[in-house]
Coordinates of C-alpha atoms in Angstrom, one line a residue:
M43 CA 0.4 22.0 1.7
K44 CA 3.0 19.4 2.6
I45 CA 3.7 16.3 0.5
Y46 CA 5.0 13.2 2.1
D47 CA 6.6 10.6 -0.1
I48 CA 5.7 7.3 1.6
S49 CA 7.3 5.0 -1.0
Q50 CA 10.4 3.0 -1.0
E51 CA 13.2 3.6 -3.5
V52 CA 12.7 0.7 -5.9
F53 CA 16.2 -0.7 -6.5
S54 CA 17.1 -0.7 -2.7
C55 CA 13.6 -1.7 -1.6
K56 CA 12.5 -4.5 0.8
V57 CA 11.5 -7.7 -1.0
F58 CA 9.2 -10.4 0.4
P59 CA 11.2 -13.6 1.0
G60 CA 11.4 -15.6 -2.2
D61 CA 10.4 -12.8 -4.5
P62 CA 13.0 -11.6 -7.1
S63 CA 14.6 -8.2 -6.4
P64 CA 14.3 -5.3 -8.8
E65 CA 17.0 -5.0 -11.5
R66 CA 18.2 -2.1 -13.5
K67 CA 19.8 -2.6 -16.9
V68 CA 21.5 0.3 -18.7
L69 CA 20.7 -0.1 -22.4
S70 CA 22.4 3.2 -23.5
S71 CA 24.7 5.6 -21.6
M72 CA 26.0 9.0 -22.5
E73 CA 29.0 8.2 -20.3
T74 CA 30.1 5.6 -22.9
G75 CA 29.5 7.8 -25.9
A76 CA 25.8 7.2 -26.6
L77 CA 23.6 10.1 -27.6
Y78 CA 21.1 9.4 -24.8
N79 CA 20.6 7.4 -21.6
L80 CA 18.1 4.5 -21.7
T81 CA 17.2 2.1 -18.8
A82 CA 15.3 -1.1 -18.7
I83 CA 13.9 -2.4 -15.4
G84 CA 12.8 -5.8 -14.2
M85 CA 10.8 -6.5 -11.0
C86 CA 8.1 -8.4 -9.2
A87 CA 4.8 -6.6 -9.1
H88 CA 5.0 -6.8 -5.3
N89 CA 8.4 -5.3 -4.7
G90 CA 8.8 -2.3 -2.5
T91 CA 5.7 -0.1 -2.1
H92 CA 2.9 -1.7 -4.0
V93 CA -0.8 -2.4 -4.4
D94 CA -2.3 -5.9 -4.1
A95 CA -5.4 -6.5 -6.3
P96 CA -8.0 -9.1 -5.4
V97 CA -6.7 -11.5 -8.1
H98 CA -3.5 -11.9 -6.1
F99 CA -5.3 -14.5 -4.0
I100 CA -8.8 -14.7 -5.5
K101 CA -9.0 -16.7 -8.7
D102 CA -11.7 -14.6 -10.4
G103 CA -10.9 -11.4 -8.5
K104 CA -10.2 -8.0 -10.2
A105 CA -6.8 -7.4 -11.7
V106 CA -4.9 -4.2 -10.9
D107 CA -6.1 -2.5 -14.0
S108 CA -9.7 -3.1 -13.1
I109 CA -9.7 -1.9 -9.5
C110 CA -11.6 1.3 -8.7
L111 CA -9.1 4.2 -8.5
E112 CA -11.3 5.7 -5.7
A113 CA -9.8 3.0 -3.4
V114 CA -6.3 4.3 -3.9
V115 CA -6.9 8.1 -4.2
G116 CA -8.8 10.0 -1.5
M117 CA -8.8 11.0 2.1
A118 CA -6.9 8.5 4.4
Y119 CA -6.3 8.1 8.1
V120 CA -2.8 7.3 9.5
T121 CA -2.8 5.4 12.8
Q122 CA 0.1 4.1 14.8
H123 CA 0.2 0.5 16.1
H124 CA 3.0 -1.9 17.1
G125 CA 2.4 -5.7 17.3
I126 CA -0.6 -7.7 16.4
V127 CA -3.7 -5.7 15.4
S128 CA -6.7 -7.3 17.2
G129 CA -10.4 -7.0 16.2
D130 CA -10.9 -4.4 18.9
D131 CA -7.9 -2.4 17.7
A132 CA -9.3 -2.4 14.1
A133 CA -12.7 -1.2 15.4
K134 CA -11.0 1.6 17.3
M135 CA -9.0 2.7 14.3
I136 CA -12.1 3.0 12.2
E137 CA -14.1 4.8 14.8
K138 CA -11.3 7.3 15.5
A139 CA -11.0 8.0 11.7
K140 CA -14.7 8.5 11.4
A141 CA -14.7 11.0 14.2
L142 CA -12.0 13.1 12.5
N143 CA -13.1 12.7 8.9
P144 CA -15.7 10.1 7.8
E145 CA -14.2 9.8 4.3
S146 CA -10.7 9.1 5.8
A147 CA -12.1 6.0 7.5
R148 CA -12.4 4.4 4.1
R149 CA -8.6 4.3 3.7
I150 CA -6.7 3.2 6.8
L151 CA -2.9 3.3 6.9
I152 CA -1.1 1.6 9.8
K153 CA 2.2 3.1 10.9
G154 CA 4.7 0.9 12.8
A155 CA 5.6 -2.8 13.0
A156 CA 2.1 -4.0 12.9
V157 CA 0.7 -7.4 11.9
V158 CA -3.0 -7.6 11.0
S159 CA -4.7 -10.6 12.6
S160 CA -7.5 -12.5 10.9
E161 CA -9.9 -11.0 13.5
A162 CA -8.9 -7.5 12.6
A163 CA -9.1 -8.4 8.9
M164 CA -12.7 -9.5 9.4
V165 CA -13.5 -6.2 11.2
F166 CA -12.0 -4.2 8.3
A167 CA -13.7 -6.3 5.7
A168 CA -17.1 -5.8 7.4
S169 CA -16.7 -2.1 7.5
D170 CA -16.9 0.3 4.6
I171 CA -13.2 0.6 4.0
L172 CA -11.7 0.6 0.5
L173 CA -8.0 0.3 1.3
L174 CA -5.8 -0.9 4.1
G175 CA -2.1 0.0 4.1
N176 CA 0.8 -1.1 6.2
E177 CA 4.6 -0.8 6.4
S178 CA 5.4 -4.5 6.1
Q179 CA 5.8 -6.2 2.8
T180 CA 2.6 -8.2 3.6
V181 CA -0.5 -7.2 5.5
G182 CA -0.7 -10.5 7.5
P183 CA 1.9 -12.6 9.3
E184 CA 4.9 -13.0 7.1
D185 CA 5.0 -16.7 7.7
A186 CA 1.3 -17.2 6.9
P187 CA -0.2 -14.3 5.0
M188 CA -2.9 -16.1 3.0
A189 CA -5.8 -16.0 5.5
V190 CA -5.7 -12.3 6.0
H191 CA -5.3 -11.6 2.3
L192 CA -8.3 -13.9 1.5
I193 CA -10.5 -12.1 4.1
L194 CA -9.6 -8.6 2.8
L195 CA -9.3 -9.2 -0.9
S196 CA -12.6 -11.2 -0.9
A197 CA -14.3 -8.1 0.4
N198 CA -12.6 -6.0 -2.3
V199 CA -10.4 -4.2 0.2
I200 CA -7.3 -3.1 -1.8
L201 CA -4.0 -3.5 0.0
L202 CA -1.2 -1.0 0.0
E203 CA 1.9 -2.7 1.3
G204 CA 5.5 -1.6 2.0
I205 CA 4.7 2.1 2.7
R206 CA 7.0 4.2 4.8
L207 CA 5.3 6.4 7.5
A208 CA 8.2 7.3 9.9
A209 CA 8.0 11.0 9.0
V210 CA 4.2 11.1 9.1
S211 CA 2.2 11.8 12.3
E212 CA -1.2 10.2 13.0
G213 CA -4.0 12.0 11.4
V214 CA -6.0 12.7 8.2
Y215 CA -4.3 13.2 4.8
F216 CA -5.0 13.0 1.1
L217 CA -3.6 9.8 -0.3
N218 CA -2.5 9.1 -3.9
A219 CA -1.3 5.5 -4.4
A220 CA -2.4 4.8 -7.9
P221 CA -0.9 1.7 -9.4
L222 CA 0.5 1.3 -12.9
N223 CA -2.1 0.3 -15.5
L224 CA -0.9 -3.3 -15.9
A225 CA -3.5 -5.4 -17.7
G226 CA -4.3 -8.6 -15.8
A227 CA -1.7 -8.1 -13.1
D228 CA -2.2 -9.2 -9.5
G229 CA -0.3 -6.1 -8.2
S230 CA 1.7 -3.1 -9.1
P231 CA 4.4 -0.9 -7.7
C232 CA 3.2 2.7 -7.0
R233 CA 4.6 6.0 -5.9
A234 CA 2.5 6.6 -2.9
V235 CA 2.2 10.1 -1.4
L236 CA 0.3 11.7 1.4
I237 CA -0.7 15.4 1.2
A238 CA -1.3 17.4 4.4
D239 CA -3.3 20.6 4.3
E240 CA -1.1 22.9 6.5
R241 CA -2.8 26.2 6.1

């Protein structure tokens, strides 16, 4: 068994333009004579590697504490793509995943500098997928992400953004990307990992 950490380090992570960066505040330090170390953190729910819940763009959508954990924990398929993901590209990704492992086709992770188009989002939304992940800080075009988010989140496709897949080959893995249990939140940071069965 091999475990791949596909998460960004939080304090040095990528931040979507306009979002606040994570902050670390030392409340108590043994180096200054305290009996223990204690840290407080402040961050946006969408910093670094994170999960988007439907309420991020859907007024009455589910918050992160209400999403089904089955979406973020289970078999996943890693596929590589650079550039715009077309509707045909999305269909091929799903079909290839189904051929290798039908359950992995429910969680698609895109490796590379890929931008999901509205056409691809419609293909993903119409399929049986539970989760779509990508390396960018947003699943759609950075200058106009709303349309793609609306298509996917309206179909209850959970988004896993800001993952790091450079060390991961295409194929089937077990994914654990459970978000923090944040009541009412539109997203959450997570420590996403992929597990490969290398027997």
